[in-house]
C-alpha cells in the first residue's frame, strides 16, 4: 500500500509498481525554484521535451486531499513546444497558485499523441455511494481533457458493478488498470484520470482519493439486492401464459411514465400510492374497457428494490385490440419488443414511434414498416380494421366511452366532500378516499387520458398527411381551454385567496408528501403578495379556422378511412379529449392530495413526521381498515421497513431500460441523459448568464458548460446549478458532489433553454427530476 502525496509525487511513486498501465516520465520543481532560476528551469524543460510537445501541469500542496480534491482549481497547459512557450506556460501555472506557497510544484510530462480513448474513472458512485466503477469517457475527439473540462458533447458514461465482469472490450484494460490501483491504495475510493493510445496502452494521468460524504455502501448487501433484481429480470425473459411475446424489456418511461410522475427513486409512500391508484389494476381495466386485450391480472409496474419499472411486454399486450387472434398478437408483441431493444432511447415515446395503438390518418403509411418483419398484407389489413373499429368506438360523440368517463369523474367531487365531512376516523377516510379515487378518479382519468392521447395523434396525423399545417396545429392547441390556461387567467383575475381556494390542492410532486401544496407555501410558487402573472397568455394573431378546401378534404379523408361521424364531431372529440384529460387530472388530484394530507395527520397523531410518513407503504391502510391492529405500532413497522428499503434504493443505480439480466450489473447511460449530483432536493430562483455582480446566494444557477472557471460560485451559498453540457466526472460535478450541492450536469440544449426561461426550479436529484415551479 502506498500513501497519497502531491499529484506529481503520487504518480512518481506509482510508476515502478503498476503492471496494467503506464505512467509518463516527469520532471518537477517548486514555484520558488522556478522563480529563483527561471532561465535554467526553462532550459531543463526544453531538454526534457527534446523537440517534442509537453504538458505543463500543476501539483499544489492542497490538492487531492482526503477531504477536498480542488479539482480543476489549478491550471495545466497542454501541447507546449519551444522555450518561449514553456516559460509562458510555467508562468501561468505558477500564477494559478493563489495561496502564495512557493512549495507548490510544477511538473512537466510528454504530451500524449494518438489518443483513442480518455476519461475519468470513479471507483464508487459519489452520488449514491454505490459500489460501481463509473467511467466517463471520450472516444471521438482525441482530447485528454474533454471529460474533466466538461467541454465534450459526445461523452459516454458506463457503470460497472464491482463484482461484475466488464462487457465492453475497449474498457476492459482500463478496468484492469484501475483494479490494480485499488490493490495499491487499499480501502480508498479512487478518482483516476486515464488515456488509451492507438496501441491499447493505458496511461494513468492522475490518481486522487475520491472525496465521499461517507463510506461506500455495503458491497455484500448491494450484491444481494442486485442478485434478486437479476433473477427477476431473468424470469421475465421466459414465455408467460396468457401473455404474448417471447420475453420482456423493463423501462422507466414506456407507459404511465413513472420516472416522470414519481421519479426513479420515489419514497415508499409515493411508489405504493402510484401502484395502488394506477398500475396494479386500474390501468388494465381502462384498457380493456376501451377495446384492448384483458391484462387485468398483470401489474404494469415492477418494483426493483424501490425503482419503478414498466413491464413493456405487459404494456404492449395491453395496446393490442382484443379481437386480434393469438398468432397475430404474438407477432405484434415480438415486433414491438424488438423495436424497443434496437432503439432503447425511444422508451419514452413508444406510442409515437413503435406501437400502433389507434387508427390515425397516416396509419396506412406508418404500418407498412411491418412488411419488413414478415407481416402479410392480410395481417396488415386485420390490424388496421381492428384499430379502426376500436377508435370509432372511442371517438363517438354520442355514446363514446370518454363520455361516461367524463360523467364519472364529476361524481368524485361530491363523494370526496361527503367523506371529508363525515365523522369517520382518519384511517377510514383515507381508505374510502383511495377506493373512490380508483373507481371515480384514476379509472376515468385513465380513459380520458387515452382519449386525449388519441385526439393528439389524430390531430398530428392531419399535419403529417398535409391537411393541416404546423401553424394550424399550434393555433388549434392555443385555442383550447385547459386547466393550465385557465389557471394563468385566474392568477391575473382572482384574488390570492380565491385563487388558492381553487388551485391550492396542487403540488409539483403529485404523489409526494414532502412536496408542499400551493396553499401551504404560496410565496414559493407565486412570489409577492399581490403579484399577478406577468406573462400574457400566448395567442396567435389568428384564431384556428379551416378553409372550405380543408374542410372538404378532411371530411373526404374521414370517409375514405372509415372514421365515423363528420368533421365537426371529430373536432368535438379532439377538443373534449385534450381538455378532458387535463380536467380529470385536476379533479382526481384533489382526492389524492386529501389522502396525502390525511396520511400526514394520521402520522402526527402517533408521533410521526411527514418525513417519517414518506416511508410508509399505503397498503398498511387496507390492513388497518380491515383489522383491529395497533395503529401506531403498524405504522411504525411499515415506516422502519420502508426506511431500510429506501436506504438500499439510494445506493443502487440502474439503467433506464433493462433489456437483459446483465444490464442490472453493467450498462451505459443513454446519450443525453443528465447527470444528477447528490441525492438532495432543493428549490430556488433561477439565475442565468455570467452572474457578474449579481446576488447568487440561494439561487439555482444556469451554466452553459461545466468548466473549471466557475469554481468561484462555491464561495457563495448557492442552492444548486444546472449545466447544458458536461458529464458525471467533470470538475464542477466533482466539486458539487464534494460540497453536497445539488446539480444537474449535461441536460442538453433543449432542456437548458426550457429551464433558462423559468423563474423558479426544483432540483430533485434522488428522483432525477427538474421541476419548473414558476
XYZ file of C-alpha atoms in Angstrom:
774
model
C 0.000 0.000 0.000
C 1.261 3.455 -0.866
C 0.221 6.827 0.516
C -1.123 9.803 -1.383
C 1.176 12.797 -1.653
C 1.028 15.588 -4.220
C -0.257 14.846 -7.704
C 3.243 14.585 -9.178
C 4.715 12.650 -6.246
C 1.865 10.120 -6.275
C 2.393 9.451 -9.976
C 6.136 9.092 -9.425
C 5.560 6.565 -6.613
C 3.223 4.521 -8.803
C 5.469 4.383 -11.867
C 7.570 1.336 -10.856
C 4.608 -0.506 -9.297
C 1.953 -0.643 -11.979
C 1.913 -3.509 -14.481
C -1.506 -2.978 -16.120
C -0.818 0.599 -17.167
C 1.981 3.105 -17.761
C 2.820 6.415 -16.149
C 4.599 9.052 -18.153
C 8.022 10.300 -17.058
C 8.212 13.725 -15.470
C 10.416 16.471 -14.219
C 9.214 18.780 -11.481
C 10.212 21.821 -9.487
C 8.680 24.124 -6.927
C 7.406 27.594 -7.712
C 10.254 29.034 -5.582
C 12.812 27.021 -7.540
C 11.338 28.149 -10.839
C 11.270 31.810 -9.939
C 14.769 31.721 -8.470
C 16.230 30.150 -11.613
C 13.706 30.726 -14.389
C 16.111 30.587 -17.344
C 17.834 27.440 -16.146
C 14.499 25.759 -15.431
C 13.176 26.624 -18.886
C 16.371 25.128 -20.341
C 15.775 21.992 -18.269
C 12.199 21.730 -19.558
C 13.387 22.243 -23.113
C 15.932 19.453 -22.773
C 13.250 17.176 -21.284
C 10.907 17.933 -24.183
C 13.692 17.048 -26.664
C 11.957 18.842 -29.513
C 8.520 17.386 -28.785
C 5.477 18.918 -27.158
C 4.752 18.567 -23.437
C 2.066 19.380 -20.924
C 2.920 21.729 -18.049
C 0.858 20.741 -15.025
C 0.120 21.967 -11.528
C 0.778 19.953 -8.381
C -0.420 22.017 -5.437
C 0.179 21.016 -1.840
C -3.531 21.496 -1.048
C -4.791 19.332 -3.938
C -6.077 15.783 -3.752
C -6.543 15.534 -0.008
C -8.892 13.080 1.667
C -11.354 15.902 2.377
C -11.138 18.050 -0.760
C -9.817 17.497 -4.278
C -9.875 21.098 -5.546
C -10.486 19.527 -8.932
C -9.843 21.976 -11.761
C -8.850 24.832 -9.474
C -5.264 24.968 -10.759
C -4.016 25.265 -14.294
C -2.462 22.877 -16.760
C -1.222 23.985 -20.172
C -1.230 21.337 -22.891
C 0.697 20.894 -26.136
C 3.567 23.257 -25.306
C 6.610 23.400 -27.578
C 9.666 25.676 -27.569
C 11.496 27.698 -24.907
C 9.315 30.796 -25.039
C 6.078 28.805 -24.840
C 7.471 26.683 -21.992
C 8.277 29.791 -19.977
C 4.886 31.330 -20.609
C 3.149 28.098 -19.639
C 5.169 27.744 -16.428
C 4.397 31.384 -15.551
C 0.679 30.782 -15.991
C 0.720 27.627 -13.887
C 2.749 29.351 -11.142
C 0.299 32.264 -11.106
C -2.651 29.888 -10.684
C -1.423 29.008 -7.175
C -3.250 31.759 -5.307
C -2.143 30.791 -1.801
C 1.363 32.175 -2.333
C 3.048 28.997 -1.109
C 6.309 28.666 -3.025
C 6.472 24.936 -2.253
C 3.669 24.249 -4.737
C 5.013 22.227 -7.641
C 5.013 22.470 -11.402
C 5.668 19.281 -13.312
C 6.163 18.520 -16.964
C 5.288 15.350 -18.882
C 5.374 14.344 -22.548
C 2.225 15.199 -24.469
C 0.385 12.012 -25.363
C -0.414 11.509 -29.043
C -2.687 9.098 -30.906
C -5.295 9.073 -28.131
C -8.269 6.867 -28.956
C -9.927 6.920 -25.542
C -9.624 9.120 -22.473
C -11.623 9.913 -19.391
C -12.116 9.511 -15.684
C -12.995 6.516 -13.518
C -14.557 6.730 -10.086
C -14.291 3.526 -8.066
C -17.524 4.399 -6.258
C -20.564 6.368 -7.292
C -20.090 9.661 -5.408
C -23.828 10.433 -5.529
C -25.236 7.153 -4.242
C -22.106 5.702 -2.572
C -22.791 2.582 -4.623
C -20.022 0.100 -5.429
C -19.693 0.910 -9.115
C -16.895 1.819 -11.459
C -18.268 4.946 -13.096
C -16.379 5.610 -16.325
C -16.967 8.886 -18.122
C -15.009 8.840 -21.371
C -14.466 10.382 -24.779
C -13.645 8.072 -27.676
C -14.146 10.532 -30.520
C -12.083 13.725 -30.123
C -8.596 12.504 -29.153
C -8.535 15.014 -26.297
C -7.329 14.071 -22.826
C -9.288 16.866 -21.136
C -12.779 16.793 -22.683
C -14.182 14.860 -19.718
C -12.612 16.883 -16.900
C -13.295 20.211 -18.609
C -16.931 19.364 -19.292
C -16.457 20.607 -22.863
C -17.177 17.336 -24.642
C -20.594 16.951 -26.211
C -20.344 13.249 -27.097
C -19.211 11.735 -23.816
C -20.118 8.209 -22.763
C -20.845 7.046 -19.219
C -20.511 3.379 -18.300
C -21.489 1.823 -14.966
C -19.963 -1.459 -13.837
C -20.769 -3.086 -10.504
C -17.607 -4.089 -8.631
C -18.340 -7.804 -8.655
C -19.289 -7.907 -12.334
C -17.177 -8.557 -15.382
C -16.613 -5.756 -17.857
C -18.593 -6.390 -21.032
C -17.048 -3.659 -23.205
C -13.781 -4.799 -24.764
C -12.187 -1.346 -25.153
C -12.872 -0.562 -21.471
C -11.629 -3.874 -20.049
C -7.939 -2.786 -19.959
C -8.965 0.410 -18.158
C -10.899 -1.560 -15.529
C -7.923 -3.929 -15.051
C -5.611 -0.956 -14.565
C -7.945 0.654 -12.045
C -8.378 -2.581 -10.111
C -4.602 -2.797 -9.856
C -4.534 0.749 -8.472
C -7.177 -0.224 -5.917
C -4.894 -3.004 -4.690
C -2.141 -0.420 -4.128
C -4.403 2.094 -2.338
C -6.229 -0.348 -0.087
C -9.743 0.667 1.056
C -9.513 4.094 -0.560
C -12.068 5.048 -3.220
C -10.216 6.489 -6.194
C -10.686 9.160 -8.829
C -8.485 8.186 -11.788
C -7.783 10.116 -14.987
C -6.613 7.918 -17.864
C -5.908 7.814 -21.571
C -5.547 4.928 -24.017
C -3.449 5.224 -27.155
C -3.851 3.538 -30.515
C -1.836 0.526 -29.353
C -4.232 -0.106 -26.464
C -1.789 1.054 -23.792
C -3.463 2.565 -20.747
C -1.783 5.670 -19.312
C -2.625 6.875 -15.813
C -2.613 10.667 -15.816
C -3.728 11.276 -12.237
C -4.837 9.352 -9.152
C -6.502 11.102 -6.270
C -8.670 9.978 -3.356
C -12.339 10.218 -4.266
C -13.964 12.542 -1.764
C -17.169 10.959 -0.445
C -19.546 12.256 2.196
C -19.382 8.871 3.958
C -18.163 5.327 3.366
C -19.403 3.406 0.308
C -22.442 1.157 0.711
C -22.035 -2.398 1.956
C -20.767 -4.391 -1.021
C -22.280 -7.693 0.091
C -25.709 -6.174 0.673
C -25.654 -4.471 -2.713
C -24.604 -7.689 -4.419
C -27.518 -9.488 -2.754
C -30.008 -6.810 -3.825
C -28.760 -6.720 -7.414
C -28.795 -10.510 -7.475
C -32.515 -10.509 -6.681
C -33.186 -7.940 -9.401
C -31.110 -10.023 -11.834
C -33.216 -13.097 -11.054
C -36.456 -11.144 -11.504
C -35.316 -9.805 -14.860
C -34.147 -13.270 -15.886
C -37.535 -14.770 -15.064
C -39.166 -12.069 -17.173
C -37.398 -13.372 -20.258
C -39.468 -16.570 -20.235
C -42.689 -17.222 -22.104
C -45.665 -16.477 -19.827
C -49.173 -17.990 -20.004
C -51.866 -15.592 -21.268
C -49.204 -13.089 -22.349
C -47.862 -12.622 -25.864
C -44.167 -12.117 -26.567
C -41.134 -14.314 -26.023
C -39.513 -12.051 -23.416
C -39.825 -8.601 -21.900
C -37.965 -5.327 -21.509
C -38.228 -3.084 -18.462
C -38.198 0.693 -18.715
C -38.880 3.677 -16.502
C -40.928 5.581 -19.121
C -42.695 3.404 -21.739
C -46.202 3.511 -20.182
C -47.655 5.758 -17.475
C -44.171 7.315 -17.188
C -43.263 6.540 -13.546
C -39.877 8.272 -13.851
C -41.673 11.476 -14.800
C -44.548 11.222 -12.325
C -42.902 9.821 -9.171
C -39.200 9.782 -10.087
C -36.740 6.921 -10.439
C -36.189 6.653 -6.678
C -39.577 7.510 -5.174
C -40.122 7.204 -1.459
C -42.210 4.169 -0.489
C -45.411 6.186 0.068
C -45.288 7.725 -3.411
C -44.399 4.388 -5.013
C -47.127 2.456 -3.226
C -49.742 5.152 -3.923
C -48.938 5.094 -7.629
C -49.181 1.311 -7.710
C -52.462 1.333 -5.790
C -54.140 4.120 -7.726
C -52.889 3.309 -11.224
C -50.547 0.489 -12.134
C -51.772 -2.519 -10.118
C -55.197 -2.807 -11.722
C -56.853 0.442 -12.744
C -54.731 0.853 -15.872
C -55.712 -2.610 -17.189
C -59.434 -2.140 -16.504
C -59.377 1.059 -18.553
C -57.533 -0.503 -21.497
C -59.882 -3.486 -21.585
C -62.934 -1.225 -21.308
C -61.706 0.708 -24.347
C -61.400 -2.371 -26.544
C -57.881 -3.636 -25.879
C -56.834 -7.041 -24.561
C -57.622 -8.009 -20.968
C -54.496 -7.687 -18.803
C -56.351 -7.246 -15.520
C -54.309 -9.829 -13.621
C -50.965 -8.337 -14.604
C -49.315 -5.487 -12.682
C -47.912 -2.938 -15.099
C -45.164 -1.604 -12.847
C -42.497 -3.748 -11.213
C -40.641 -2.632 -8.078
C -36.930 -3.350 -8.472
C -35.636 -2.572 -4.975
C -37.537 0.713 -4.970
C -37.023 1.564 -8.659
C -40.319 1.652 -10.622
C -40.075 -0.142 -13.966
C -42.753 -0.762 -16.577
C -43.019 -4.326 -17.849
C -43.198 -3.494 -21.544
C -44.455 -6.912 -22.605
C -47.495 -6.345 -20.407
C -47.832 -2.797 -21.690
C -47.512 -3.762 -25.355
C -50.044 -6.568 -24.943
C -52.483 -4.072 -23.488
C -52.383 -1.982 -26.678
C -53.382 -4.878 -28.946
C -57.102 -4.827 -29.859
C -58.893 -7.681 -28.137
C -60.350 -9.090 -31.384
C -56.905 -9.842 -32.875
C -56.108 -13.571 -32.715
C -53.269 -15.106 -30.714
C -50.937 -15.730 -33.670
C -51.036 -12.137 -34.898
C -50.906 -10.811 -31.324
C -47.722 -12.788 -30.749
C -46.134 -11.320 -33.874
C -47.098 -7.782 -32.877
C -45.780 -8.130 -29.321
C -42.441 -9.516 -30.509
C -42.160 -6.807 -33.167
C -42.746 -4.063 -30.583
C -40.185 -5.582 -28.207
C -37.603 -5.985 -30.972
C -38.064 -2.340 -31.980
C -37.554 -1.125 -28.419
C -34.468 -3.294 -27.962
C -32.939 -1.833 -31.128
C -33.899 1.713 -30.141
C -33.972 1.880 -26.336
C -33.717 5.686 -26.479
C -37.340 5.634 -27.659
C -38.575 4.196 -24.374
C -40.299 7.485 -23.572
C -42.064 7.712 -26.937
C -43.180 4.161 -27.741
C -46.725 5.176 -28.720
C -45.383 7.681 -31.215
C -42.598 5.639 -32.773
C -43.090 1.931 -32.058
C -46.608 0.638 -31.367
C -49.891 1.088 -33.241
C -52.483 1.791 -30.564
C -55.250 3.528 -32.545
C -56.299 4.456 -36.039
C -54.930 7.708 -37.450
C -54.999 9.311 -40.894
C -51.390 8.287 -41.520
C -51.700 4.726 -40.176
C -51.862 3.077 -43.636
C -48.427 4.532 -44.419
C -46.852 4.004 -40.983
C -47.966 0.394 -40.702
C -46.059 -0.534 -43.844
C -42.961 -0.905 -41.655
C -44.405 -4.260 -40.584
C -43.833 -5.722 -44.039
C -40.078 -5.891 -43.436
C -40.760 -8.084 -40.406
C -42.776 -10.730 -42.199
C -46.306 -9.422 -41.781
C -48.576 -10.315 -44.700
C -50.991 -7.993 -46.498
C -53.887 -9.800 -44.838
C -52.360 -9.301 -41.393
C -51.826 -5.591 -42.024
C -55.466 -5.257 -43.082
C -56.569 -7.093 -39.943
C -54.596 -4.760 -37.697
C -55.925 -1.674 -39.483
C -59.533 -2.904 -39.330
C -59.290 -3.714 -35.616
C -57.727 -0.353 -34.771
C -60.366 1.426 -36.867
C -63.251 -0.285 -35.059
C -61.647 0.372 -31.666
C -61.018 4.037 -32.487
C -64.554 4.581 -33.775
C -65.962 3.222 -30.520
C -63.815 5.651 -28.544
C -64.296 8.861 -30.536
C -68.084 8.610 -30.994
C -69.563 11.880 -29.693
C -72.974 10.338 -28.915
C -72.073 7.319 -26.848
C -68.265 7.131 -26.976
C -66.520 5.654 -23.973
C -64.982 9.006 -22.999
C -68.443 10.470 -22.349
C -69.219 8.096 -19.471
C -65.741 8.729 -18.078
C -66.429 12.465 -18.058
C -69.630 11.850 -16.102
C -67.860 9.562 -13.646
C -65.056 11.998 -12.832
C -67.671 14.553 -11.798
C -69.109 12.100 -9.259
C -65.762 12.091 -7.453
C -66.133 15.732 -6.362
C -69.315 15.065 -4.407
C -68.158 11.781 -2.903
C -64.856 13.306 -1.742
C -66.612 16.106 0.116
C -69.019 13.640 1.742
C -66.119 11.551 3.036
C -64.146 14.528 4.314
C -67.179 15.958 6.130
C -68.126 12.615 7.700
C -67.240 11.607 11.256
C -65.231 8.624 10.070
C -61.877 8.046 11.733
C -58.754 9.067 9.830
C -57.875 5.541 8.646
C -61.381 5.034 7.270
C -61.338 8.376 5.486
C -58.045 7.530 3.818
C -59.322 4.081 2.857
C -62.505 5.373 1.235
C -60.802 8.287 -0.465
C -58.402 5.807 -2.085
C -61.230 3.460 -3.074
C -63.224 6.299 -4.589
C -60.138 7.767 -6.253
C -59.551 4.455 -8.029
C -63.171 3.976 -9.109
C -64.222 7.549 -9.842
C -60.818 9.232 -10.256
C -57.889 7.420 -11.789
C -60.058 4.956 -13.758
C -61.978 7.637 -15.685
C -58.820 9.757 -15.809
C -57.042 6.842 -17.487
C -59.861 6.668 -20.022
C -59.873 10.391 -20.671
C -56.073 10.377 -20.897
C -56.361 7.639 -23.526
C -58.921 9.745 -25.370
C -56.650 12.776 -25.101
C -53.727 10.830 -26.479
C -55.768 9.562 -29.409
C -57.006 13.115 -30.018
C -53.444 14.427 -30.274
C -52.404 11.552 -32.551
C -55.356 12.233 -34.862
C -54.586 15.940 -34.980
C -50.902 15.348 -35.685
C -51.717 12.812 -38.371
C -53.706 15.505 -40.199
C -50.492 17.525 -40.195
C -48.470 14.518 -41.368
C -50.702 13.994 -44.419
C -50.700 17.690 -45.248
C -54.317 18.612 -44.482
C -53.281 20.851 -41.594
C -50.132 22.932 -41.271
C -47.906 23.167 -38.215
C -49.338 26.657 -37.689
C -52.893 25.271 -37.850
C -51.967 22.706 -35.205
C -50.467 25.324 -32.910
C -53.437 27.687 -33.329
C -55.830 24.881 -32.510
C -53.908 23.938 -29.374
C -53.677 27.596 -28.309
C -57.435 27.924 -28.620
C -58.205 25.125 -26.161
C -59.431 25.935 -22.660
C -57.395 23.698 -20.396
C -56.781 23.807 -16.670
C -53.332 25.252 -17.361
C -54.605 28.142 -19.482
C -57.461 28.788 -17.060
C -55.025 28.821 -14.179
C -52.980 31.556 -15.835
C -56.107 33.608 -16.451
C -57.301 33.093 -12.874
C -53.964 34.205 -11.469
C -54.493 37.505 -13.247
C -58.137 37.930 -12.352
C -58.728 36.275 -8.969
C -57.610 37.422 -5.563
C -54.834 35.430 -3.962
C -57.305 33.842 -1.547
C -59.778 32.879 -4.263
C -57.001 31.539 -6.462
C -55.685 29.296 -3.681
C -59.164 28.015 -2.862
C -59.439 26.807 -6.450
C -55.900 25.543 -7.038
C -54.418 25.205 -3.579
C -54.519 21.390 -3.592
C -51.954 21.177 -6.398
C -48.308 20.384 -5.698
C -45.343 19.801 -8.044
C -44.785 16.280 -6.696
C -48.317 14.958 -7.098
C -47.655 11.801 -5.044
C -45.001 13.243 -2.730
C -45.957 14.002 0.883
C -42.807 16.160 1.189
C -43.869 18.407 -1.702
C -45.860 21.324 -0.313
C -49.242 22.263 -1.734
C -49.766 25.620 -3.396
C -51.860 26.801 -0.464
C -49.189 25.767 2.058
C -46.318 27.813 0.601
C -47.872 30.160 -1.959
C -44.949 32.582 -1.949
C -42.622 29.821 -3.132
C -44.745 29.287 -6.203
C -46.312 32.731 -6.642
C -43.895 35.351 -5.347
C -45.320 38.540 -3.927
C -48.496 39.228 -2.026
C -50.483 40.836 -4.843
C -48.421 39.906 -7.884
C -50.385 38.663 -10.887
C -48.941 36.586 -13.695
C -46.649 38.890 -15.633
C -46.830 36.789 -18.749
C -49.725 37.113 -21.115
C -51.399 34.052 -22.448
C -49.643 33.375 -25.721
C -52.081 33.527 -28.602
C -51.527 33.582 -32.316
C -52.756 36.694 -34.035
C -55.207 34.497 -35.940
C -57.617 32.003 -34.345
C -57.862 28.464 -35.644
C -60.120 28.102 -38.641
C -60.422 25.814 -41.632
C -60.672 26.880 -45.211
C -63.508 25.393 -47.230
C -60.921 23.339 -49.093
C -59.505 21.950 -45.823
C -62.990 21.222 -44.524
C -63.890 19.178 -47.588
C -60.505 17.416 -47.688
C -60.687 16.322 -44.039
C -64.299 15.164 -44.435
C -63.308 13.202 -47.544
C -60.382 11.686 -45.630
C -62.695 10.581 -42.821
C -64.973 8.882 -45.338
C -62.056 7.300 -47.156
C -60.546 5.925 -43.937
C -63.840 4.804 -42.444
C -63.815 7.129 -39.431
C -67.436 7.574 -38.385
C -69.171 10.893 -37.947
C -68.480 14.197 -39.599
C -65.671 16.711 -39.272
C -67.453 18.711 -36.579
C -67.877 15.597 -34.452
C -64.220 14.697 -34.943
C -63.038 18.086 -33.753
C -65.529 17.991 -30.897
C -63.911 14.768 -29.733
C -60.395 16.146 -30.182
C -61.236 19.198 -28.072
C -63.061 17.164 -25.440
C -60.269 14.589 -25.306
C -57.461 17.075 -24.744
C -59.387 19.304 -22.352
C -60.906 16.327 -20.509
C -57.534 14.768 -19.823
C -56.307 17.862 -18.000
C -59.575 18.459 -16.203
C -59.854 14.893 -14.932
C -56.309 15.007 -13.572
C -57.112 18.287 -11.835
C -60.152 16.663 -10.189
C -58.651 13.356 -9.095
C -55.568 15.032 -7.649
C -57.881 16.760 -5.148
C -58.666 13.341 -3.694
C -55.039 12.264 -3.908
C -53.934 15.447 -2.170
C -56.527 14.845 0.552
C -55.177 11.306 1.029
C -51.650 12.652 1.430
C -52.712 15.337 3.926
C -54.741 12.845 5.954
C -51.755 10.486 5.970
C -49.658 13.319 7.394
C -52.355 13.958 10.020
C -52.546 10.262 10.905
C -48.792 10.161 11.341
C -48.858 13.247 13.576
C -51.473 11.606 15.785
C -48.955 8.859 16.544
C -45.818 10.961 16.663
C -44.589 10.520 13.091
C -43.454 13.429 10.919
C -44.095 13.907 7.209
C -40.560 12.686 6.620
C -41.392 9.518 8.570
C -44.650 9.000 6.701
C -42.892 9.270 3.323
C -41.520 5.778 4.065
C -44.974 4.279 4.709
C -46.432 1.690 2.348
C -50.034 2.727 1.680
C -51.148 -0.924 1.765
C -50.982 -0.546 5.551
C -54.227 1.458 5.337
C -56.067 -1.539 3.845
C -54.713 -3.734 6.624
C -55.681 -1.277 9.364
C -59.162 -0.691 7.951
C -59.939 -4.417 7.907
C -58.400 -5.317 11.275
C -58.065 -4.250 14.904
C -54.272 -3.971 14.810
C -52.464 -1.350 16.851
C -52.291 1.671 14.529
C -49.165 3.289 15.980
C -47.189 0.050 16.011
C -48.336 -0.917 12.490
C -47.375 2.484 11.117
C -44.010 2.287 12.851
C -43.218 -1.151 11.463
C -44.048 -0.048 7.928
C -42.019 3.151 8.291
C -38.986 1.277 9.589
C -39.181 -1.270 6.779
C -39.635 1.486 4.214
C -36.725 3.487 5.578
C -34.429 0.452 5.388
C -35.586 -0.358 1.867
C -35.147 3.220 0.687
C -31.624 3.338 2.109
C -30.795 0.350 -0.104
C -32.502 2.024 -3.058
C -30.323 5.110 -2.721
C -27.136 3.058 -3.068
C -28.147 1.405 -6.326
C -28.021 2.712 -9.874
C -29.906 1.027 -12.711
C -30.250 1.912 -16.400
C -33.490 3.478 -17.668
C -34.048 0.474 -19.941
C -33.232 -3.128 -18.950
C -33.205 -5.450 -21.955
C -31.348 -8.406 -20.441
C -30.368 -9.572 -16.947
C -26.725 -8.491 -17.244
C -27.887 -4.880 -17.684
C -28.503 -4.870 -13.946
C -24.739 -5.027 -13.334
C -23.249 -3.107 -16.265
C -24.757 -0.504 -18.573
C -24.303 2.736 -20.460
C -26.305 5.796 -19.583
C -28.281 6.832 -22.667
C -26.756 9.675 -24.613
C -28.131 12.992 -23.466
C -29.399 11.813 -20.085
C -28.434 14.394 -17.462
C -26.158 13.557 -14.554
C -27.716 14.294 -11.167
C -25.231 15.196 -8.459
C -26.100 14.369 -4.824
C -29.445 12.895 -3.804
C -30.794 16.144 -2.419
C -33.819 18.190 -3.361
C -33.685 21.975 -3.480
C -35.715 24.793 -4.989
C -34.768 28.362 -5.788
C -34.918 31.254 -8.189
C -33.147 30.782 -11.499
C -30.107 32.881 -12.247
C -28.656 32.715 -15.760
C -25.947 34.484 -17.719
C -22.487 35.190 -16.316
C -23.720 36.244 -12.849
C -21.254 39.153 -12.653
C -22.242 41.492 -9.838
C -25.385 39.518 -9.068
C -26.531 38.144 -5.748
C -26.442 34.395 -6.378
C -26.791 33.097 -2.809
C -29.789 30.813 -2.522
C -30.308 30.662 -6.290
C -30.103 27.907 -8.879
C -27.530 28.856 -11.479
C -27.837 28.039 -15.181
C -24.350 27.478 -16.598
C -23.860 26.539 -20.211
C -20.784 24.328 -19.722
C -19.315 22.792 -16.574
C -15.845 24.258 -16.960
C -13.489 24.872 -14.021
C -13.768 28.641 -14.442
C -16.950 28.625 -12.434
C -15.288 27.318 -9.284
C -15.789 30.736 -7.639
C -19.519 30.119 -7.338
C -18.840 27.756 -4.442
C -17.729 30.689 -2.292
C -21.387 31.736 -2.287
C -24.168 29.747 -0.700
C -25.867 28.809 -3.953
C -28.835 26.445 -3.859
C -27.685 24.398 -6.851
C -26.931 24.610 -10.555
C -27.781 23.172 -13.954
C -25.436 22.897 -16.930
C -26.214 22.370 -20.602
C -23.081 20.309 -21.146
C -20.749 18.194 -19.052
C -20.532 14.728 -17.595
C -20.617 12.993 -14.262
C -16.869 13.369 -13.925
C -16.446 16.999 -14.941
C -14.790 19.321 -12.455
C -17.987 21.067 -11.482
C -19.636 17.689 -10.928
C -16.795 16.618 -8.652
C -16.930 19.873 -6.691
C -20.706 19.763 -6.346
C -20.507 16.206 -5.010
C -17.814 17.096 -2.527
C -19.660 20.126 -1.220
C -23.061 18.457 -1.233
C -24.563 20.969 -3.674
C -27.396 19.608 -5.838
C -26.583 19.893 -9.531
C -27.836 18.600 -12.855
C -24.988 18.268 -15.330
C -25.443 17.995 -19.089
C -29.177 18.458 -19.698
C -28.607 19.356 -23.348
C -29.558 22.433 -25.310
C -33.295 21.849 -25.472
C -33.884 21.380 -21.746
C -31.364 24.069 -20.886
C -33.342 26.605 -22.924
C -36.546 25.499 -21.216
C -35.087 25.767 -17.732
C -33.478 29.120 -18.560
C -36.912 30.535 -19.302
C -38.220 29.523 -15.857
C -38.281 31.741 -12.763
C -38.163 29.043 -10.052
C -36.838 25.477 -10.379
C -36.771 22.465 -8.105
C -33.847 20.054 -8.463
C -34.856 16.634 -7.139
C -31.619 14.733 -7.658
C -32.608 11.461 -5.978
C -35.599 11.152 -8.280
C -33.689 12.568 -11.264
C -36.233 15.298 -11.852
C -36.133 19.021 -12.574
C -39.463 20.704 -11.893
C -40.458 24.146 -13.089
C -42.266 25.792 -10.185
C -42.647 29.191 -11.824
